[in-house]
Short mmCIF file of C-alpha atoms in Angstrom, two decimals:
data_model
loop_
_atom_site.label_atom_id
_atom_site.label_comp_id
_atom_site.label_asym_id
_atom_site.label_seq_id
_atom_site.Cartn_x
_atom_site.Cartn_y
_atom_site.Cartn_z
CA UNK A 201 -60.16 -23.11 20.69
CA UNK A 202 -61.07 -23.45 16.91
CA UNK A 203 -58.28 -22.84 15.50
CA UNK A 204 -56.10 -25.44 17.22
CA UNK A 205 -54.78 -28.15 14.92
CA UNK A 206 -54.33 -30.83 17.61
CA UNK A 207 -56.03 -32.54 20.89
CA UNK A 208 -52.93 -31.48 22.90
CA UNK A 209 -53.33 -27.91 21.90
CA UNK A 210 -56.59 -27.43 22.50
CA UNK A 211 -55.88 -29.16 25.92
CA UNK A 212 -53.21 -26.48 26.22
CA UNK A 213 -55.75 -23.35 25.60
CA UNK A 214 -58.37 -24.77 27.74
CA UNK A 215 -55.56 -24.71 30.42
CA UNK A 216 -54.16 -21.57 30.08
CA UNK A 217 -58.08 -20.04 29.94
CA UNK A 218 -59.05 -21.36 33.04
CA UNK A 219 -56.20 -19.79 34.96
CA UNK A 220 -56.92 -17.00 33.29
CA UNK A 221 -59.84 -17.30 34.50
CA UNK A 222 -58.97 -18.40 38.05
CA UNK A 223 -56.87 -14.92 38.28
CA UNK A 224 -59.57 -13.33 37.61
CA UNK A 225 -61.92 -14.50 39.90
CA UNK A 226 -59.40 -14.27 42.55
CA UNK A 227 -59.02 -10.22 41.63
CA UNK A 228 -62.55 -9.53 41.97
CA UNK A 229 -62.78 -11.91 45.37
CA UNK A 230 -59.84 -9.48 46.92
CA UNK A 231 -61.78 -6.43 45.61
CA UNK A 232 -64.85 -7.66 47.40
CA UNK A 233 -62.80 -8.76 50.58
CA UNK A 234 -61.18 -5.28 50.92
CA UNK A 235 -64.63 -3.86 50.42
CA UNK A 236 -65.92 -5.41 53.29
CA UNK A 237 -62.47 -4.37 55.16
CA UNK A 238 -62.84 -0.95 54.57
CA UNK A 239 -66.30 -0.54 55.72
CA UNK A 240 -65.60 -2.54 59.09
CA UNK A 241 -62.30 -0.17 59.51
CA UNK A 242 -62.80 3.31 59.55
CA UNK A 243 -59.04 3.84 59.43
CA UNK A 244 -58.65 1.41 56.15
CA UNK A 245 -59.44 3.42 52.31
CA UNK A 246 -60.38 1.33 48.87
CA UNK A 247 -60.87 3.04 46.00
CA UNK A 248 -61.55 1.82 42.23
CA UNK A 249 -59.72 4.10 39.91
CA UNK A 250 -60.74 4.56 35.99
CA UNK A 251 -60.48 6.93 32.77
CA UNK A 252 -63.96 7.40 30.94
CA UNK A 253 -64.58 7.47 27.39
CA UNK A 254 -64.03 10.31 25.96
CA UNK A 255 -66.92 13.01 25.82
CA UNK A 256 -67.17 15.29 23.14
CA UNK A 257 -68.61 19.01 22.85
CA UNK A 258 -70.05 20.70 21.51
CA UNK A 259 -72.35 17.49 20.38
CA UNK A 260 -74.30 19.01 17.63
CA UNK A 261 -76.12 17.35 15.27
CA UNK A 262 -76.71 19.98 12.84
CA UNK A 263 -75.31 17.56 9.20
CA UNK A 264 -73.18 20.97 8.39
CA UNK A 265 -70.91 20.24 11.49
CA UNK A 266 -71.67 16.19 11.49
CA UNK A 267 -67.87 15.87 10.43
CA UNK A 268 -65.88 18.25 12.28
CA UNK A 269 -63.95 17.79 14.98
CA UNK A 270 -64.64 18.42 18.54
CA UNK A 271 -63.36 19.48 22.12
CA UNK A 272 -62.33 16.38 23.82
CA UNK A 273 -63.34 16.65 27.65
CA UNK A 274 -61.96 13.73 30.37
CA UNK A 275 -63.66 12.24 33.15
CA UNK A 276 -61.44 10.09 35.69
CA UNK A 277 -63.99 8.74 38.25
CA UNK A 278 -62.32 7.72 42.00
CA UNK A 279 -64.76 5.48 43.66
CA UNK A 280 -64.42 4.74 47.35
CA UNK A 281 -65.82 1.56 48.41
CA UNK A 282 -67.11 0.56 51.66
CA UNK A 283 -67.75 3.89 52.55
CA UNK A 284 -70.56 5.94 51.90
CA UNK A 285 -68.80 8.94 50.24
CA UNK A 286 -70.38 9.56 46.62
CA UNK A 287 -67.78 8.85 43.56
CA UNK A 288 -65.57 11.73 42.82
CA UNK A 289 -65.22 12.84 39.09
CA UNK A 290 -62.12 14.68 38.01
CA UNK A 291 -63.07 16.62 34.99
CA UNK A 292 -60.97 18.81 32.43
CA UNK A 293 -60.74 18.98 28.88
CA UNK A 294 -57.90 19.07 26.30
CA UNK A 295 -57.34 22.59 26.08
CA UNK A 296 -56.16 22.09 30.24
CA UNK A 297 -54.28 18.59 30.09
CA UNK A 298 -53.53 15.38 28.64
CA UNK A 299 -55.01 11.89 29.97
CA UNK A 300 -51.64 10.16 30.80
CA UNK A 301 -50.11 9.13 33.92
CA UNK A 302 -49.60 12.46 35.23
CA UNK A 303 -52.96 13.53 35.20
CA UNK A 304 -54.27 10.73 36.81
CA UNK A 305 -51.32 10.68 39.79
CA UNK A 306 -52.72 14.45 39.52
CA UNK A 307 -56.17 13.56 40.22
CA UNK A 308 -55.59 11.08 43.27
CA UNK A 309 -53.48 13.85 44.75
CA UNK A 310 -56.02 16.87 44.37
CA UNK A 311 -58.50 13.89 45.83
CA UNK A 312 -56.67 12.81 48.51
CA UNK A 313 -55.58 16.54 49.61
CA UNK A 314 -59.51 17.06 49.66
CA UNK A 315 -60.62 14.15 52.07
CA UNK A 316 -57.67 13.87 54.35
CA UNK A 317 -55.20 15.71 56.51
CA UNK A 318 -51.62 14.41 57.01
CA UNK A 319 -52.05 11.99 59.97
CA UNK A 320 -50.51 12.81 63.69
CA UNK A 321 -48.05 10.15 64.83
CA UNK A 322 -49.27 7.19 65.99
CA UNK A 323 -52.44 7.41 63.78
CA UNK A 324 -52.49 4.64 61.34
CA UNK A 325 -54.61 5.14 57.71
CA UNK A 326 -53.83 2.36 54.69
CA UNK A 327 -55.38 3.17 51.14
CA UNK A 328 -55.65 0.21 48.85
CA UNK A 329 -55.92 1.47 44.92
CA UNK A 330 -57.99 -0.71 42.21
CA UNK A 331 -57.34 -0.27 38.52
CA UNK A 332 -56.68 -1.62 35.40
CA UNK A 333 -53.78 -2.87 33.81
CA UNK A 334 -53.17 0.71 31.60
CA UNK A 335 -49.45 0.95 31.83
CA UNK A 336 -49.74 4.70 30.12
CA UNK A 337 -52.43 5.56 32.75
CA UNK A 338 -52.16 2.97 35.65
CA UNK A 339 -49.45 0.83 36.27
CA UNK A 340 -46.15 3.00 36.08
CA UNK A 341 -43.24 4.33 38.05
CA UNK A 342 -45.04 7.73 38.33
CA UNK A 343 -47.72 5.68 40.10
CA UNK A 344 -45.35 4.36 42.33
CA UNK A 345 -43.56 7.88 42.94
CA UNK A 346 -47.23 8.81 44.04
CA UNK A 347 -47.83 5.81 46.28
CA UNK A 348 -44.50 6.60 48.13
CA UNK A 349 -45.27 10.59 48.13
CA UNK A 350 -48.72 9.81 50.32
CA UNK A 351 -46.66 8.36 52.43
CA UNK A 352 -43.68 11.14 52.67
CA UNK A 353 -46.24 13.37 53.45
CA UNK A 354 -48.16 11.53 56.37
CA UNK A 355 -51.51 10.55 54.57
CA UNK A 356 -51.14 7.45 54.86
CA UNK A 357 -48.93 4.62 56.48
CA UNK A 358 -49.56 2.14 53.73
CA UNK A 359 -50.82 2.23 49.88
CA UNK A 360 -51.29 -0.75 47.66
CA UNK A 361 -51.71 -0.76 44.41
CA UNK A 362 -53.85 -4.16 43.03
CA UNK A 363 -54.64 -4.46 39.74
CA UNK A 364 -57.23 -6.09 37.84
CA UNK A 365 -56.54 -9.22 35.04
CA UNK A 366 -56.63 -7.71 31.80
CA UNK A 367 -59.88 -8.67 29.62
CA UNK A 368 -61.42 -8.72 33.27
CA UNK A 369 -60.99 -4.98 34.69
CA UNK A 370 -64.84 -4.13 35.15
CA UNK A 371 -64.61 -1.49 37.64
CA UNK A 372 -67.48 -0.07 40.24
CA UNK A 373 -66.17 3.11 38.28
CA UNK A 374 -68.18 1.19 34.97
CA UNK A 375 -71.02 1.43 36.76
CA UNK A 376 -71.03 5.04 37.30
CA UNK A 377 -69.99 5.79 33.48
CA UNK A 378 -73.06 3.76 32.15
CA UNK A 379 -75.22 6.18 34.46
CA UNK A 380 -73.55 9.25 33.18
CA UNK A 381 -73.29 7.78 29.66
CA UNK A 382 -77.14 6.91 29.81
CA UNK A 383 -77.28 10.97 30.48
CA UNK A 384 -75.24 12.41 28.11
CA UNK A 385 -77.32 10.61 25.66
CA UNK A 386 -79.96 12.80 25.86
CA UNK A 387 -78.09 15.83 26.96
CA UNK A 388 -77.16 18.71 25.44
CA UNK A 389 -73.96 19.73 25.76
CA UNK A 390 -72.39 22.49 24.26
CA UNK A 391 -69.01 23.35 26.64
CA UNK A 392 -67.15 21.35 29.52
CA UNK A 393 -69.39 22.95 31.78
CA UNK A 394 -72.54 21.40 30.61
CA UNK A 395 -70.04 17.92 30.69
CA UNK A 396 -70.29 18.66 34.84
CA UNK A 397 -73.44 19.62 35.05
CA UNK A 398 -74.68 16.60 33.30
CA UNK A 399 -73.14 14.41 36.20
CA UNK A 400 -73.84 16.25 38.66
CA UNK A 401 -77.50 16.23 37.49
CA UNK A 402 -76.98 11.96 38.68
CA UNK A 403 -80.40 12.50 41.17
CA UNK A 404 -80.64 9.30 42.29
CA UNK A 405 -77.03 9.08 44.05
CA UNK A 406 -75.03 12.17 43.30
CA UNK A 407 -71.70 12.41 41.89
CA UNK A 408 -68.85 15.00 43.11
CA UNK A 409 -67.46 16.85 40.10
CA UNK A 410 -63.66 18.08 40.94
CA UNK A 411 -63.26 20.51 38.24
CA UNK A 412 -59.06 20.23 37.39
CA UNK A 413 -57.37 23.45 36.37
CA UNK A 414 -54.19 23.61 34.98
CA UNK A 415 -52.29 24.52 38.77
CA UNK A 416 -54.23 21.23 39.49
CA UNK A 417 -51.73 19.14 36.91
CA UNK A 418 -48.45 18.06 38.86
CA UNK A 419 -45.25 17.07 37.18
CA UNK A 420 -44.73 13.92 39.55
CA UNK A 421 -41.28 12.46 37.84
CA UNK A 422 -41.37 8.67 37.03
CA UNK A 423 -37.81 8.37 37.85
CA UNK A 424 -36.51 9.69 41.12
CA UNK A 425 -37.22 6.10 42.66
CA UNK A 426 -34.33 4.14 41.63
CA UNK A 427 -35.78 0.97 39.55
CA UNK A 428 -34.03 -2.24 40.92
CA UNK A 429 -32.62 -4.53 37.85
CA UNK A 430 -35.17 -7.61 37.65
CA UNK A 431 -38.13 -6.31 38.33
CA UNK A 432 -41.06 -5.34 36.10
CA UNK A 433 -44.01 -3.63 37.40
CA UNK A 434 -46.24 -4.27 34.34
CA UNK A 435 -45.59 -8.35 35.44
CA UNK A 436 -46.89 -7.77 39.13
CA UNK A 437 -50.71 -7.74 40.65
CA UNK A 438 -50.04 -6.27 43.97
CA UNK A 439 -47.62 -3.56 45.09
CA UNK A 440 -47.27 -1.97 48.41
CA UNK A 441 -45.07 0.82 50.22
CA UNK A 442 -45.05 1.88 53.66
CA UNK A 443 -43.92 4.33 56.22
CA UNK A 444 -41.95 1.71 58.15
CA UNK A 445 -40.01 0.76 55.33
CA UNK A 446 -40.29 3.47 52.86
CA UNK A 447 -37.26 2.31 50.99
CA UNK A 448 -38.45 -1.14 49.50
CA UNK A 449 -41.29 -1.51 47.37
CA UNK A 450 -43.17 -4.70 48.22
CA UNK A 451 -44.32 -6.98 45.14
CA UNK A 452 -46.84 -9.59 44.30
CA UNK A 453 -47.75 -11.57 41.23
CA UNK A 454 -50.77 -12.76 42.58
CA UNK A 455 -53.94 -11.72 44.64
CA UNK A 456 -53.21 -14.63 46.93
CA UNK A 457 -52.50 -13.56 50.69
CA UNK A 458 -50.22 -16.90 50.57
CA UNK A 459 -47.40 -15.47 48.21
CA UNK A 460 -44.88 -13.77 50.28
CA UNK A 461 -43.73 -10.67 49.52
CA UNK A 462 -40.78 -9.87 47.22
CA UNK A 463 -38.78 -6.32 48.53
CA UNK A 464 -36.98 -4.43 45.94
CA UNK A 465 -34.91 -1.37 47.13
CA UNK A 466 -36.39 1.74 45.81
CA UNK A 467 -34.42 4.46 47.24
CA UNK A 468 -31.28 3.77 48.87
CA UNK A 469 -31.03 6.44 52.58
CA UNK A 470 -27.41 8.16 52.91
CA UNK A 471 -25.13 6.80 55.36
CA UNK A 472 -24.79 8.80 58.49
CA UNK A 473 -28.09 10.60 57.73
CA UNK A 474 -31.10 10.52 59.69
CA UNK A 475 -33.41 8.13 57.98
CA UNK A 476 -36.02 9.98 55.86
CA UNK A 477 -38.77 9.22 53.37
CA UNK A 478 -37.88 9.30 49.35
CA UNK A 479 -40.16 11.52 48.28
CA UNK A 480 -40.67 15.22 49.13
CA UNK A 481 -43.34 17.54 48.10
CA UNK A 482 -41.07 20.05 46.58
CA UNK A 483 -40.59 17.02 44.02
CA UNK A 484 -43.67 18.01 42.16
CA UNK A 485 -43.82 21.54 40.17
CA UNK A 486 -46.58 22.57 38.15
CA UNK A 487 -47.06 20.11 34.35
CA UNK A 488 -48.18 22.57 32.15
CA UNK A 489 -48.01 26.35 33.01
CA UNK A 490 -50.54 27.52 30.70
CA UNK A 491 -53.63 26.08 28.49
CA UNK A 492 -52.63 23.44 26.26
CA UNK A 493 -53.12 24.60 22.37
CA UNK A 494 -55.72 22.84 20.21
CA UNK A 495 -54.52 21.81 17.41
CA UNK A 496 -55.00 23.88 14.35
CA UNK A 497 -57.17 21.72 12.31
CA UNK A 498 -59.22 21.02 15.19
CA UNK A 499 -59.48 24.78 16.00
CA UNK A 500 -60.83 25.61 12.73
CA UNK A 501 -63.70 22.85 12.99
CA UNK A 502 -64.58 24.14 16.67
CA UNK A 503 -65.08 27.73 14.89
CA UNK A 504 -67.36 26.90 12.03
CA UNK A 505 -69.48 25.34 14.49
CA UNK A 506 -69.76 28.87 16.70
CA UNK A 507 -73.21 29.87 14.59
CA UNK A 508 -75.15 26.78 16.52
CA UNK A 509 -73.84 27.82 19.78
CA UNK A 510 -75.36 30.06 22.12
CA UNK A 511 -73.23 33.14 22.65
CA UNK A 512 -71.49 32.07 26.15
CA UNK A 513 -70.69 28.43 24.45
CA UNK A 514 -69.02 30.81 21.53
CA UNK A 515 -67.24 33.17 24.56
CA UNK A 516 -65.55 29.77 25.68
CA UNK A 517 -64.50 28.57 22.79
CA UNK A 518 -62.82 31.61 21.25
CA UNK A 519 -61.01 32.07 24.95
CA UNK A 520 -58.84 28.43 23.66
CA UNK A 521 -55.66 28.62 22.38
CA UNK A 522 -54.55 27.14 18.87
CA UNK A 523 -51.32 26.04 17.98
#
């Protein structure tokens, strides 16, 4: 607001902040409203979706390894709200996977194969996903190949996708990383495996720790939906699929249950063919098929710092591969 030269621009910023503002008022309003939804409806699923920091180990604080590099371990939490199901946390480290889009489409699937079963016709079962605004993590076609997989394979009969207004994302998943944040403080930590046992350690309401192994790590393509001409995802706040219509992809801009929906044709069904879902699970072959290399500088820190480590931490660390 300070640096505007005039009356009319300032009047201009103080617009455009309060519906900034409005937006994202009206985002947290829907987060609460689906709350409440889900724990009236048994047969209704919200989660809140979001990447950690990034937690380091071994965290020594010897000043002869102050410097040098270290193992960079991943924590994606999935919170379910309305329910009383503890928060699940994926874990893995660099050495297993990256912390792009396919590993967190990886984690919902391992997540959602863990709670559910496919559903028996006429069972109905919507999930509703909360996240930021991340297009590398969050909001991508990969996402959307997920969304529309669930559905192929009978978990659910509807997924949405709502995301948060950027500057304004504060997750229930925050909440959880300042608890395991406050922990890791005064933890020690020498491997990934003291990473889970920290949060698991959570004794007031316990986390789940899903371990994620390299098998775990699907390639789920980001292009075998066809993308209609017009319409960006990263422009949207609400997107939905279903298994009536599991062709279109249904759009938003806002949170407002006012807007009607916008349909986009996603996958187009053969003529003559008996109607069938997009997405199949034979779509989805293994990411990596063995341990990621550490890079070589990196590698060479990790072993100068094997004389602090107890000799299991040192076991670990030799078993990683270097490029």
């Amino acid at each position: 607001m300070s640096a505007a030269t005039s009356e009319e621009e300032k009047r201009k910023i103080a617009v455009e902040s309060e519906l900034h503002h409005r937006k994202a008022e009206k985002a947290y309003t829907q987060l609460q409203s689906d709350t409440e939804w889900a724990k009236a409806n048994a047969d209704c699923h919200v989660i809140s979706v979001d990447l950690q920091g990034v937690m380091y180990t071994p965290n020594l604080t010897h000043s002869n390894v102050y410097y040098q590099r270290q193992l960079s371990n991943f924590n994606l939490c999935i919170q379910e709200l309305g329910k009383e199901d503890p928060a699940y946390m994926c874990v893995w480290h660099e050495g297993i996977a990256h912390r792009g889009s396919i590993e967190v489409a990886s984690c919902i699937l391992k997540w959602v194969k863990t709670k559910f079963t496919p559903l028996p016709k006429p069972e109905v079962r919507k999930l509703i996903i909360f996240s930021d605004r991340c297009c590398g993590q969050n909001n991508n076609w990969r996402m959307l190949n997920l969304m529309s997989m669930l559905i192929s394979m009978g978990y659910f009969t509807q997924v949405e996708q709502k995301f948060m207004v950027s500057g304004h994302s504060f997750l229930p998943c925050d909440r959880s990383f300042a608890t395991i944040e406050k922990r890791r403080k005064v933890s020690v930590l020498h491997t990934p495996d003291d990473v889970s046992k920290m949060i698991l350690a959570q004794p007031a309401k316990p986390f789940k720790v899903m371990r994620m192994q390299c098998e775990d790590f699907r390639h789920l393509p980001d292009s075998v939906l066809k993308r209609p001409a017009g319409l960006q995802i990263t422009s949207v706040r609400w997107l939905k699929v279903t298994v009536e219509d599991p062709w279109n992809l249904y759009a938003r801009q806002s949170h407002s249950l006012f807007e009607g929906w916008k349909s986009w044709l996603i996958s187009k069904p053969k003529q003559g063919a008996t109607p069938q879902p997009p997405y199949f699970a034979s779509h989805y072959p293994r990411a990596y098929e063995s341990p990621l290399p550490i890079k070589k500088n990196k590698y060479q820190d990790l072993m100068t710092m094997l004389n602090y480590l107890p000799a299991a931490a040192r076991s670990f660390y030799k078993s990683l591969q270097s490029e």
